PDB file of C-alpha atoms in Angstrom:
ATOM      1  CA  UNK A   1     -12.058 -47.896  -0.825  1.00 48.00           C
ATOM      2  CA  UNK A   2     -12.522 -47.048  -4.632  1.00 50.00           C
ATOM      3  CA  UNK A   3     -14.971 -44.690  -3.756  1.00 38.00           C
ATOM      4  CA  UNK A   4     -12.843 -43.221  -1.185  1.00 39.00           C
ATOM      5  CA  UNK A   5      -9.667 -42.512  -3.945  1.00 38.00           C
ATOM      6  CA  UNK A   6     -12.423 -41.217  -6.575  1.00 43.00           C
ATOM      7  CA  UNK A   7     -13.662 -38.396  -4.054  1.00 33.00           C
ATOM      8  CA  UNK A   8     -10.107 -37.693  -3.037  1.00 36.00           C
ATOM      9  CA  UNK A   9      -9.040 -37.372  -6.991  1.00 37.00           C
ATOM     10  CA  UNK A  10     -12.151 -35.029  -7.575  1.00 33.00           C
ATOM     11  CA  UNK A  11     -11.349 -33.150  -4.286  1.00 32.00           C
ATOM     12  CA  UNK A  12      -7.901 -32.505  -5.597  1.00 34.00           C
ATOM     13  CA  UNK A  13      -8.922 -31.303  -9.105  1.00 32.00           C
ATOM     14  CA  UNK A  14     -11.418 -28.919  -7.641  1.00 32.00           C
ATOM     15  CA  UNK A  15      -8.584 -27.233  -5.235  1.00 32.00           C
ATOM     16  CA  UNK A  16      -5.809 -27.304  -8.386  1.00 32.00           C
ATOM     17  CA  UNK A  17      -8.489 -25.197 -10.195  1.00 34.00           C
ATOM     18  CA  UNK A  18      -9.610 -23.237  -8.097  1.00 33.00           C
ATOM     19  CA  UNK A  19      -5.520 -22.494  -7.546  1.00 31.00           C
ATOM     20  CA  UNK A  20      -5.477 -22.335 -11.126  1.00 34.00           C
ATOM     21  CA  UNK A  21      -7.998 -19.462 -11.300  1.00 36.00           C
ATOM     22  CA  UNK A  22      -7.471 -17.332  -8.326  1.00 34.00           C
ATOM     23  CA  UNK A  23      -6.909 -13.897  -9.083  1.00 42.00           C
ATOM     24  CA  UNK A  24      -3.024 -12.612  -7.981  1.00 41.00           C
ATOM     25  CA  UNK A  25      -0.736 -10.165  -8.889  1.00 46.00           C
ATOM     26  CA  UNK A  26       2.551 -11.466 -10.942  1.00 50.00           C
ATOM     27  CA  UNK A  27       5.342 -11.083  -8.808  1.00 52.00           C
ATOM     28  CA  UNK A  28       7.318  -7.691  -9.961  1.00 55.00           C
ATOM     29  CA  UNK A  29       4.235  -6.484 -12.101  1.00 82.00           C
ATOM     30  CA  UNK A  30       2.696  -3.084 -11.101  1.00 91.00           C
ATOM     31  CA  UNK A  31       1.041  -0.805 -13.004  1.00 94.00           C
ATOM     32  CA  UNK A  32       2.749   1.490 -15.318  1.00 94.00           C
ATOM     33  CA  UNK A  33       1.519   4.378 -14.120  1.00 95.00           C
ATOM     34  CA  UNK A  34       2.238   3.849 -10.018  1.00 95.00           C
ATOM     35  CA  UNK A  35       5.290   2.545 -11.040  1.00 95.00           C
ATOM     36  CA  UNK A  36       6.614   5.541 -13.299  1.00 96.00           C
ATOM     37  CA  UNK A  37       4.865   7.647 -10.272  1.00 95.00           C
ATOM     38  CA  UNK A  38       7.187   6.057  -7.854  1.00 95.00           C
ATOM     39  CA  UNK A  39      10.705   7.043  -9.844  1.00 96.00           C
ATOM     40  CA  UNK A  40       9.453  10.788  -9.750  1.00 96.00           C
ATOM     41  CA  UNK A  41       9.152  10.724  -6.730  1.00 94.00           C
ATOM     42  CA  UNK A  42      12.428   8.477  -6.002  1.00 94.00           C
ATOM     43  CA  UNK A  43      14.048  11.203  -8.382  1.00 95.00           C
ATOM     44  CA  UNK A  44      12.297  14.002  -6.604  1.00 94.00           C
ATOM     45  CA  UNK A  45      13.186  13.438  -2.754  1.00 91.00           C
ATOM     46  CA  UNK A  46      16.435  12.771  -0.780  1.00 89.00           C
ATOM     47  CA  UNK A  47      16.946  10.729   2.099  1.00 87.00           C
ATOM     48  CA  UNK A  48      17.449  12.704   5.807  1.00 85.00           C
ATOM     49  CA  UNK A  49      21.398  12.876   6.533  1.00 86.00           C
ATOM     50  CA  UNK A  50      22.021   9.285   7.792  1.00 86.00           C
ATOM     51  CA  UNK A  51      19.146   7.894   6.322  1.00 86.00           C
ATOM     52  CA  UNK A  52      19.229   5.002   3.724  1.00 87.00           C
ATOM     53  CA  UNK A  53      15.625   4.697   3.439  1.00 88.00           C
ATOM     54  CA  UNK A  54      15.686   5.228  -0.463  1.00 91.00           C
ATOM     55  CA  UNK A  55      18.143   2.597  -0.908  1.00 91.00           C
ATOM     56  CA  UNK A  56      15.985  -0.185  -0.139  1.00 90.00           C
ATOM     57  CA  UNK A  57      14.032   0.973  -3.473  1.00 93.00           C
ATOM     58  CA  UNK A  58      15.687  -1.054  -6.651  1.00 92.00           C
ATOM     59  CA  UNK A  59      13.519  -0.545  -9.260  1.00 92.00           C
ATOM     60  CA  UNK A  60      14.902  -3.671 -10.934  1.00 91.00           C
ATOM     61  CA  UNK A  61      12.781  -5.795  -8.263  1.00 90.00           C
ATOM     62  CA  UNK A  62       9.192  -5.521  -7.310  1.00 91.00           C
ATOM     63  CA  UNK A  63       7.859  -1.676  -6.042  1.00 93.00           C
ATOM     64  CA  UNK A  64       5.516  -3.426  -3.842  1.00 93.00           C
ATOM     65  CA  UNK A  65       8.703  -4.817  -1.536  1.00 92.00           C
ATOM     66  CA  UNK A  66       9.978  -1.626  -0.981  1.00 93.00           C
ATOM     67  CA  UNK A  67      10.389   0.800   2.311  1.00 92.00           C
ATOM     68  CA  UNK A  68       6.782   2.949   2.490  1.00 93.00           C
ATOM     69  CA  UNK A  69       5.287   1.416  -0.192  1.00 95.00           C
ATOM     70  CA  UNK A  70       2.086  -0.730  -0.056  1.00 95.00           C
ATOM     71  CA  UNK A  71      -0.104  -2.077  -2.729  1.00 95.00           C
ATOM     72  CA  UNK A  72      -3.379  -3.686  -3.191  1.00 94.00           C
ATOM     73  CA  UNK A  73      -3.113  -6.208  -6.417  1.00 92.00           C
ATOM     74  CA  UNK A  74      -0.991  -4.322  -8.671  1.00 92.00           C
ATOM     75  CA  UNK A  75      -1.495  -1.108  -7.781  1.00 95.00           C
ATOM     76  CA  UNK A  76      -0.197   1.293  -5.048  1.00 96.00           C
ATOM     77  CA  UNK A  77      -2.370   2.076  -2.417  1.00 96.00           C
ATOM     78  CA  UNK A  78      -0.305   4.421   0.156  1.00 95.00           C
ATOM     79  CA  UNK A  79       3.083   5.606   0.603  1.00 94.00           C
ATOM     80  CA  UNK A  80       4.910   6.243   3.965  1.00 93.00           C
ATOM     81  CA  UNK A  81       8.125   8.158   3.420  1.00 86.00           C
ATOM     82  CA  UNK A  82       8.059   9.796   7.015  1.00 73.00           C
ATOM     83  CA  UNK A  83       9.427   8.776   9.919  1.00 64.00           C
ATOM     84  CA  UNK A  84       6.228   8.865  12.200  1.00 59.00           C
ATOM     85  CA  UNK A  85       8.181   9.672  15.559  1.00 57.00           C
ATOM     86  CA  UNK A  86       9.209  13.003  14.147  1.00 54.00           C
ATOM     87  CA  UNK A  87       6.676  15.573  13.533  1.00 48.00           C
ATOM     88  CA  UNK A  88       6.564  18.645  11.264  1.00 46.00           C
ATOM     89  CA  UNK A  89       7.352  20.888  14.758  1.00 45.00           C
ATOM     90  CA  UNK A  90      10.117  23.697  14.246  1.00 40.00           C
TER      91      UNK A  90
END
């Protein structure tokens, strides 16, 4: 039984550490550069008429959470500000 609780204790340390030292991106912490990126283009574009697709983008919360948007760690790694059932046809 002792030996039983000691490998369950040293099973539990070595998960808490490795928790401890896994690599993951602070929530709400993106990189300076993507996020100053994203308010030009915020400030740059307006939404379609009846479209509040730029509302869901509060730069007081995390970038990474918003509309279009997707990161990878603390970076962004593509945007989507179409709407992919309407194409570019006149």
């Amino acid at each position: 039984m002792a030996v039983t609780a000691r490998l369950g204790a040293v099973v539990a340390c070595v998960v808490l550490a490795a928790v401890a030292v896994a690599p993951r991106r602070a929530a709400g912490i993106l990189d300076p550069v993507d996020f100053l990126a994203l308010q030009a283009v915020w400030r740059s574009l307006d939404d379609m008429p009846g479209s509040e697709f730029f509302d869901g983008w509060d730069f007081t919360a995390d970038p990474c959470g918003f509309p279009g948007v997707f990161c990878d760690g603390d970076r962004v790694a593509a945007l989507a500000l179409g709407d992919p059932g309407r194409g570019l046809r006149g």
